[in-house]
Amino acid sequence: MVVTTMEKRTPNRVEMTDTNGLKDELEKRNGEPSEQNDNSIDMSSPTHRKGLNLYLLTIALMLVVFMMVLDTTIISTAVPSITSQFHSIDDIGWYSSAYLLPLMSLQPTFGKIYSFFKVKPILLSAIVVFEIGSVICASAHSSYVFILGRLVAGIGAAAIYAGGMIIITSAVPIHRISIYLAALSSMNAIAAMAGPPLGGVFTDNAKLTWRFCFWINLPFGFIALVAFCVAFREPKREPSSLRLRAKLAKMDLGGTVLFVTGIVLLFVALQLGGSEFAWTNGRVLICLILSGLCLLAFVFVQRYLGDNATVPPRILLNRSVSSSILVSALMSLAVNIHTFYLPFYFQSAKGTSAASSGLRLLPYSITITVAELAVGAASSLLGVYLPFMYGGTSVFTVMSTLLCTLRTASSTARLVGYQVVAGFGFGSSMQLCATSIRAAVETKDIPIAATLSVFAPFFGFSIGAAIGQNIFRSALLQSLLKFMPSTEANGVIEAGGAAVNKIANSVMRQSVKEAYNDACRCVFILAAVAGGVAFLGTLCIKWRTLKTEAKKPQNGEEEIERDRSREAEKA
């Protein structure tokens, strides 16, 4: 084992203290057995980057963050045209979920993979996989191939996302890390704002079409790949005596298979039930039952493995952690409903172009970004975060309810006003869920807390797309059946939202617009309900102040260091 050291300065001398001894003493005080984490990344003595090397690494990280978030948002204004080309309105939910499902469910797995294997080859391979998925999407000639491409890209994005945190924590000293995380967050915000308008511009361009939404990933990925090859060096590791089989055994692959299988079966059931098949259909029931069994088995596996589990039960039993996860997932579900179905409202009910619908979403995106920055600064300054979560979720719920009242003749001022206030409510509360989770756990649980902070919003995004698509299609069909036979109604649905303005008969065209408007209002109800439950979830989070938490010793390490300092001074 490599023995790491740190300097302790006293008035008379510099003493070298064994940090592994600190760990052993800490475990002795807590009455916990010491356990060797073979081949784990050694963060006690990271190799910090400087100068051009650090700048290249930061640029590479910013590019991949921009690329991954853009792939989530750029598709929203392109979906109506994609469904029209592939005649696949039943697959709307999968266009989002196929990307977000692996991105969400594989986070814990890749976190463990990075802890046992070298970061650089996995990360570079992940970028290549993401690019392959983008090429499949861009060249797809059927809805099934397009969904496959989204799935492949999602797997690559999951590995990139998990590796990014390891890179930034090993390359930047702790007192400067907030600056670099802010840079990455800014790319997240820029991609979220730029995605819908870019998607609309590409979709409306006869030469580029919606396919350029995915071709655009190739230059970003290539630049990031070269930058990582040049600038990134492996974090220091403790030498490992474990063989490949032993490493795989420690990664809880069985739990991963159970969890991913359960989630996928749940989404299949949500996609099929109520649209293609009745909820009482055997296929839907089998998917639901098998999903429940897999997730139940996953819970038992996690309980059996204890602290070695992918998600130790003691963390989820923490009221603040579980409530924050719930709030994060529900708020993400709601905002995904808005960003995915407001373009349908603009294009199908209001008759705008794809580019125009993207521009009309800008008030929502810009306000979210401004609110996140403002509330983040305010919560850091005041040392509290729960008041902002209370206010944000309540305001978001009210605005989500008002969005349910939209009509085809609703004014632009009304649309902009609802989006601005809803965006402010979301931005004021969503980012603080991660702060709440971090404040509720001990230092040793920070990696798991970070994983849960990533998992929750992606899960909400994914399940929102699946449930929303089911509600949207069912409501649209019911509205169309009021003034046309079922065969014509199904034909209108298969034609997609972008084809509404091509209906020659003006009376029929207006009726179809009203049907799309009613379907959007129905799916917006889901967002309002999710916001309301999220507000109730914030009431279950324990009150903490960031300033108080910062003063508390974590895991007893500060207390041990003070004792050793006193002994050194006496000596």
JSON list of N, CA and C in Angstrom, two decimals, residues 61 111 115 155 159 193 344 541 546:
[
{"chain": "A", "resi": 61, "resn": "LEU", "atom": "N", "xyz": [-14.11, 19.30, -20.53]},
{"chain": "A", "resi": 61, "resn": "LEU", "atom": "CA", "xyz": [-15.26, 19.01, -19.68]},
{"chain": "A", "resi": 61, "resn": "LEU", "atom": "C", "xyz": [-16.45, 19.89, -20.04]},
{"chain": "A", "resi": 111, "resn": "GLY", "atom": "N", "xyz": [-19.91, 4.68, -11.60]},
{"chain": "A", "resi": 111, "resn": "GLY", "atom": "CA", "xyz": [-19.16, 5.18, -10.46]},
{"chain": "A", "resi": 111, "resn": "GLY", "atom": "C", "xyz": [-18.26, 4.12, -9.87]},
{"chain": "A", "resi": 115, "resn": "SER", "atom": "N", "xyz": [-13.93, 3.38, -10.03]},
{"chain": "A", "resi": 115, "resn": "SER", "atom": "CA", "xyz": [-13.16, 3.19, -8.81]},
{"chain": "A", "resi": 115, "resn": "SER", "atom": "C", "xyz": [-12.23, 1.98, -8.89]},
{"chain": "A", "resi": 155, "resn": "ILE", "atom": "N", "xyz": [-25.94, 5.56, -23.00]},
{"chain": "A", "resi": 155, "resn": "ILE", "atom": "CA", "xyz": [-24.93, 4.75, -22.30]},
{"chain": "A", "resi": 155, "resn": "ILE", "atom": "C", "xyz": [-23.60, 5.49, -22.26]},
{"chain": "A", "resi": 159, "resn": "ALA", "atom": "N", "xyz": [-21.45, 7.21, -18.76]},
{"chain": "A", "resi": 159, "resn": "ALA", "atom": "CA", "xyz": [-20.04, 7.03, -18.40]},
{"chain": "A", "resi": 159, "resn": "ALA", "atom": "C", "xyz": [-19.30, 8.36, -18.38]},
{"chain": "A", "resi": 193, "resn": "MET", "atom": "N", "xyz": [-30.72, 26.57, -22.78]},
{"chain": "A", "resi": 193, "resn": "MET", "atom": "CA", "xyz": [-31.34, 27.70, -23.48]},
{"chain": "A", "resi": 193, "resn": "MET", "atom": "C", "xyz": [-31.22, 27.58, -24.99]},
{"chain": "A", "resi": 344, "resn": "PHE", "atom": "N", "xyz": [-45.34, 21.35, -28.70]},
{"chain": "A", "resi": 344, "resn": "PHE", "atom": "CA", "xyz": [-46.53, 20.80, -29.36]},
{"chain": "A", "resi": 344, "resn": "PHE", "atom": "C", "xyz": [-47.66, 21.83, -29.33]},
{"chain": "A", "resi": 541, "resn": "ILE", "atom": "N", "xyz": [-38.27, 17.89, 4.73]},
{"chain": "A", "resi": 541, "resn": "ILE", "atom": "CA", "xyz": [-36.82, 18.04, 4.82]},
{"chain": "A", "resi": 541, "resn": "ILE", "atom": "C", "xyz": [-36.47, 18.74, 6.13]},
{"chain": "A", "resi": 546, "resn": "LEU", "atom": "N", "xyz": [-26.39, 26.11, 6.36]},
{"chain": "A", "resi": 546, "resn": "LEU", "atom": "CA", "xyz": [-25.10, 25.74, 5.77]},
{"chain": "A", "resi": 546, "resn": "LEU", "atom": "C", "xyz": [-23.94, 26.21, 6.63]}
]
